[in-house]
Tab-separated table of C-alpha atoms in Angstrom:
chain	number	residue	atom	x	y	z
A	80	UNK	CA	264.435	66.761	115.724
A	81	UNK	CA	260.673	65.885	116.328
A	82	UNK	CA	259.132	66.461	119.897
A	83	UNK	CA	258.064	63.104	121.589
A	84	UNK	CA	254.937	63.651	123.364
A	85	UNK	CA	253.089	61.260	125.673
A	86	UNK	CA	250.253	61.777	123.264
A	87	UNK	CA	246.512	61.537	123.617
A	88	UNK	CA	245.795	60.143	126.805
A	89	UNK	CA	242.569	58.598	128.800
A	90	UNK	CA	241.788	60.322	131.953
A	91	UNK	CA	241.263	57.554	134.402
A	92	UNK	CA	237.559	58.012	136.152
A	93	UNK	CA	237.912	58.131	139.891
A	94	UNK	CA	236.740	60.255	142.757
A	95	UNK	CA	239.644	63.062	143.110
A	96	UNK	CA	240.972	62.951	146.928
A	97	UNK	CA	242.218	66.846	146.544
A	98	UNK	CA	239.892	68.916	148.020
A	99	UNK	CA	240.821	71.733	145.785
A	100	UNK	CA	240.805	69.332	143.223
A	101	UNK	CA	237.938	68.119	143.281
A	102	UNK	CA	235.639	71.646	143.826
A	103	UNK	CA	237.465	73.218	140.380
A	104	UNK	CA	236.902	69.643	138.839
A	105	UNK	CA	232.787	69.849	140.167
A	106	UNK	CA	232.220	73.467	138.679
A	107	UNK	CA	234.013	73.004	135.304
A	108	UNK	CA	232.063	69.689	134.809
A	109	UNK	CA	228.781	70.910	136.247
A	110	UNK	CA	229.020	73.708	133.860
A	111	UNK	CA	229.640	71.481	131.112
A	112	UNK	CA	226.833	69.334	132.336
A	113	UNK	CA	224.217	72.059	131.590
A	114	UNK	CA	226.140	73.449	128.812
A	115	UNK	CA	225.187	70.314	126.478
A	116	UNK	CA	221.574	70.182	128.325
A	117	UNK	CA	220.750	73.307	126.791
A	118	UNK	CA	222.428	72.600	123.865
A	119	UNK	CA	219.781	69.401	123.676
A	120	UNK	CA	217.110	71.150	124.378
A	121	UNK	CA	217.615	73.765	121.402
A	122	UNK	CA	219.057	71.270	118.989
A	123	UNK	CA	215.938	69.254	119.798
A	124	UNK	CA	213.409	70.960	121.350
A	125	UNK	CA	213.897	68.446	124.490
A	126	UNK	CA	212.113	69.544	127.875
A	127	UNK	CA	215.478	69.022	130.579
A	128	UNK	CA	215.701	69.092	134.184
A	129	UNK	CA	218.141	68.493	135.918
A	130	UNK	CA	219.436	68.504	140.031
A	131	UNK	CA	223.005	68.517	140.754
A	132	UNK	CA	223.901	68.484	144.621
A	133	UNK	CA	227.681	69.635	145.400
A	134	UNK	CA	230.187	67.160	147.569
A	135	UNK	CA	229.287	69.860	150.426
A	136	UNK	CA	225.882	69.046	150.065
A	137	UNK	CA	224.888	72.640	147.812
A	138	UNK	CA	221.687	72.178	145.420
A	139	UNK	CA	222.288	73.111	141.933
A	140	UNK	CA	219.296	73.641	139.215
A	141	UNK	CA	218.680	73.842	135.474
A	142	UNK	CA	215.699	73.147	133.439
A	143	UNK	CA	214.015	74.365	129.951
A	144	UNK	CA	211.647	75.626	129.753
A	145	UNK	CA	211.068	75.789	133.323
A	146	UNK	CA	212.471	73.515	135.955
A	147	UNK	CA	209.223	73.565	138.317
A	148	UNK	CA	206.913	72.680	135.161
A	149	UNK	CA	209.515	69.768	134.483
A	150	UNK	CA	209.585	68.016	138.064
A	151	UNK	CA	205.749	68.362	138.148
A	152	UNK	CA	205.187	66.565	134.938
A	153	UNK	CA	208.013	63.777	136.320
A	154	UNK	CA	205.847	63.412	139.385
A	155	UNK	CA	202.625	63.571	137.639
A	156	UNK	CA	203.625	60.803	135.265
A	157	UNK	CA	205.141	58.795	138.531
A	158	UNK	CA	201.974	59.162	140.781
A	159	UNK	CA	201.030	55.533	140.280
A	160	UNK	CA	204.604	54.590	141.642
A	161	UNK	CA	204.415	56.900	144.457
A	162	UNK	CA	200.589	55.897	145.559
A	163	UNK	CA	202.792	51.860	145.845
A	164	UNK	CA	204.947	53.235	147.907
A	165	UNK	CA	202.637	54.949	149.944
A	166	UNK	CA	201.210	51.953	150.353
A	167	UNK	CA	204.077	50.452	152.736
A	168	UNK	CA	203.084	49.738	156.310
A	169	UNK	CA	205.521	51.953	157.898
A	170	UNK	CA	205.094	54.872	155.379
A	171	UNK	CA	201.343	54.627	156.481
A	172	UNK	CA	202.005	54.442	159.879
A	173	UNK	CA	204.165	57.779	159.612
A	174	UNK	CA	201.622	59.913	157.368
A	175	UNK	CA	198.876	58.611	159.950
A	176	UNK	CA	201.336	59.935	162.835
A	177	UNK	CA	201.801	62.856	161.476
A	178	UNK	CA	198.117	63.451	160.265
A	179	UNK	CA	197.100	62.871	163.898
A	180	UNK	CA	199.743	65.202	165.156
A	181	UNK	CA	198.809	68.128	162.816
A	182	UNK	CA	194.971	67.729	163.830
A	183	UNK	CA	195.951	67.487	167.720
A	184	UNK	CA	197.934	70.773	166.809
A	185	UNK	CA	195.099	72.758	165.744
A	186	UNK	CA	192.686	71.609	168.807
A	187	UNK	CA	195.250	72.716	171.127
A	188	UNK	CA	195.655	76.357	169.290
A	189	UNK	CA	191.773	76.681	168.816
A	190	UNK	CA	191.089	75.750	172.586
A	191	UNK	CA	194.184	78.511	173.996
A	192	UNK	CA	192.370	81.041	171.803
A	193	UNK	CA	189.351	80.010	173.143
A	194	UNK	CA	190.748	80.273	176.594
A	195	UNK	CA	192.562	83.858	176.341
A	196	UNK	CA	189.531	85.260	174.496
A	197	UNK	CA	187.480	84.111	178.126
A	198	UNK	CA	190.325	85.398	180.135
A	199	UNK	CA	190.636	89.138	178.065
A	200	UNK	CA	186.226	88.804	178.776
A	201	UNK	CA	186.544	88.542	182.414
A	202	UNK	CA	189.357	89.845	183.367
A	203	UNK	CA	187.772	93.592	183.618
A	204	UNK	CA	185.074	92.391	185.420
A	205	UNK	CA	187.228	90.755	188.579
A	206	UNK	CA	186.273	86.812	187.525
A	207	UNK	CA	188.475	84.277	187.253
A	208	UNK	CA	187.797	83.100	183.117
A	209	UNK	CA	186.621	79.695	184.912
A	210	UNK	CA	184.231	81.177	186.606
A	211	UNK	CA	181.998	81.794	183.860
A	212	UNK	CA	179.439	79.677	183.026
A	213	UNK	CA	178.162	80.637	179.740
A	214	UNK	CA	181.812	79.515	178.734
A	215	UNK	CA	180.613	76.451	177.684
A	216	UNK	CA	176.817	77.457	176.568
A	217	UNK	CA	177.897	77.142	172.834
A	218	UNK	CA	179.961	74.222	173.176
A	219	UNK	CA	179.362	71.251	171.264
A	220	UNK	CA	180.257	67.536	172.736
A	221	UNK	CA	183.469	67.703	170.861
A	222	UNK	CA	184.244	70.913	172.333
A	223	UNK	CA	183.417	70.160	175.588
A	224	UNK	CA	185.044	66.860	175.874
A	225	UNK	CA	188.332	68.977	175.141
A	226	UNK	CA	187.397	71.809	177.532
A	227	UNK	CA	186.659	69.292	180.363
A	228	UNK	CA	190.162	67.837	179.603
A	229	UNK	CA	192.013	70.998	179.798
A	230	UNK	CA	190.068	71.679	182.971
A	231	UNK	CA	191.498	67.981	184.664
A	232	UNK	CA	194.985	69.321	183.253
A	233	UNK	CA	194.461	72.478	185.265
A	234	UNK	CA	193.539	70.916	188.251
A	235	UNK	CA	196.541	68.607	188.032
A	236	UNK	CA	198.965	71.410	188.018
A	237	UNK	CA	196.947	73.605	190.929
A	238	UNK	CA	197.400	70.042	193.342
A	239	UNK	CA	201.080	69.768	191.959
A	240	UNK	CA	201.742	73.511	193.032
A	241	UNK	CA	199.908	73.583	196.527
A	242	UNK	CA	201.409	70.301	197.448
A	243	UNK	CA	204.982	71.834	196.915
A	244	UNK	CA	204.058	74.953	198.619
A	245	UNK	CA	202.639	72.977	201.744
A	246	UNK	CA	205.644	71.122	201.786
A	247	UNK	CA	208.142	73.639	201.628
A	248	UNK	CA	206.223	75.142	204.739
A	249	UNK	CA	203.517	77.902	203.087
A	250	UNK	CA	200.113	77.863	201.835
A	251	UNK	CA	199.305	80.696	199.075
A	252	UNK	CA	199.632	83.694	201.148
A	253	UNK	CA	197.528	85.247	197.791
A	254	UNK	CA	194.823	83.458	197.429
A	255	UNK	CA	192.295	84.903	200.355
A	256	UNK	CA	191.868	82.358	202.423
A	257	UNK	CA	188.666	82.168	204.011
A	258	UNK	CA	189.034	79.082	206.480
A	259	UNK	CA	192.161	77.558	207.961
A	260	UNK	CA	192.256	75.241	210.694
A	261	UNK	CA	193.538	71.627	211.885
A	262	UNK	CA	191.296	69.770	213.709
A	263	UNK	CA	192.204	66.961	216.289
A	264	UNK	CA	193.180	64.192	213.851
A	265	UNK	CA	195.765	66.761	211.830
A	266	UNK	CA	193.263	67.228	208.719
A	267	UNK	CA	193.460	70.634	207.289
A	268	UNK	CA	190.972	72.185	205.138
A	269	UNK	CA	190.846	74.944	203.433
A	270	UNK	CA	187.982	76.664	201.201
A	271	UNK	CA	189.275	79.575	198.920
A	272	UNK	CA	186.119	82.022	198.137
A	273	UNK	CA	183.013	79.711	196.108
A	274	UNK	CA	184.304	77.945	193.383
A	275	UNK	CA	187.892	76.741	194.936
A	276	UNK	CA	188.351	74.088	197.847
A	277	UNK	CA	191.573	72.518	199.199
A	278	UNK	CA	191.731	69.280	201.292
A	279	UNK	CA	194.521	67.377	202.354
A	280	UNK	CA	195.855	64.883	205.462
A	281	UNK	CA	198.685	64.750	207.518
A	282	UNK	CA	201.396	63.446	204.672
A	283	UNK	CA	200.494	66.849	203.043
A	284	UNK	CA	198.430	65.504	200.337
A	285	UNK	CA	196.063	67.768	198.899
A	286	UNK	CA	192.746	67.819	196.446
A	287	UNK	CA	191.398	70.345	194.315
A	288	UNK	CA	187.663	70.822	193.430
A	289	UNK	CA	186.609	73.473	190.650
A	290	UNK	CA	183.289	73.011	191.106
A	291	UNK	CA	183.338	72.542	187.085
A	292	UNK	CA	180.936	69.202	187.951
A	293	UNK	CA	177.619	70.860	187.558
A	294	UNK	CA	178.616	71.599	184.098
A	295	UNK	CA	179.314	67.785	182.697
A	296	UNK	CA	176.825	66.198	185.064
């Protein structure tokens, strides 16, 4: 008696919900999938590249004769399309943000070079790196501009710091005082060596003065 069979049947197309499933299913079909590009490529001397990412999100790559040399030529032949794009307001907006942010980047690294190299000068002779005049001898106006900023930053920070410390009761047991007294109306002031001088009232407040000024006057 003859064997009935269901026959020759169409596999119906549809995302597998089997995670095991569906991973077997992805590598037997992905190697199929650059099984007959190769076979394309030989048979016809086609140039193939293809990118395959897995459901968990893993990058898979074949090209002939060389994947790199394929995307590059794709891109190269694009560039028109991509130079539209790049054209967008908000694409231009981002690529000047980020433009500004990489050139902000390297004035902040070339000015705390700039800085340590001072500080490594003077530090064997007993100065504080601010204290050095010639610091800014070779400065240009860009330069400077940035150096005078960094200097208003430091003096920020010093006021921030002695204002907590006068609060909380002290005032910079290290920092050789020279001068401390309250007059009649509750003032204090307070000069530390030549270059440093500390002000403040009765709420605590307090100023700093560098004597940077002669520099950028």
């Amino acid at each position: 008696k003859k064997k009935i069979t269901r026959g020759r049947q169409k596999i119906q197309i549809k995302k597998l919900e089997d995670k095991n499933s569906l991973q077997v299913t992805f590598s037997k079909r992905r190697s199929g999938l650059f099984s007959k590009a190769m076979e394309l490529c030989v048979l016809c001397g086609a140039e193939v590249g293809i990118i395959v990412f897995s459901p968990n999100g893993k990058i898979f790559l074949a090209g002939h004769p060389d994947f790199d040399k394929i995307l590059n030529r794709y891109l190269d032949q694009n560039h028109s399309s991509l130079d539209e794009v790049n054209t967008i307001p908000c694409v231009q907006q981002h690529n000047k943000e980020y433009e500004d942010a990489m050139q902000e980047l390297e004035k902040e690294k070339k000015r705390g070079k700039m800085i340590e190299e001072e500080k490594k000068k003077n530090k064997s002779n007993g100065r504080f790196w601010w204290q050095e005049g010639n610091i800014i001898d070779d400065m240009g106006i860009e330069e400077l501009e940035e150096y005078l900023k960094a200097m208003k930053k430091l003096k920020g920070k010093v006021e921030m710091r002695v204002n907590e410390i006068m609060m909380n009761g002290y005032l910079a047991p290290n920092m050789n005082l020279e001068n401390n007294h309250r007059d009649a109306f509750g003032n204090i002031n307070v000069n530390v060596n030549e270059d440093i001088s500390v002000s403040g009232g009765i709420d605590g407040g307090v100023d700093f003065d560098f004597g940077f000024d002669e520099h950028f006057n």
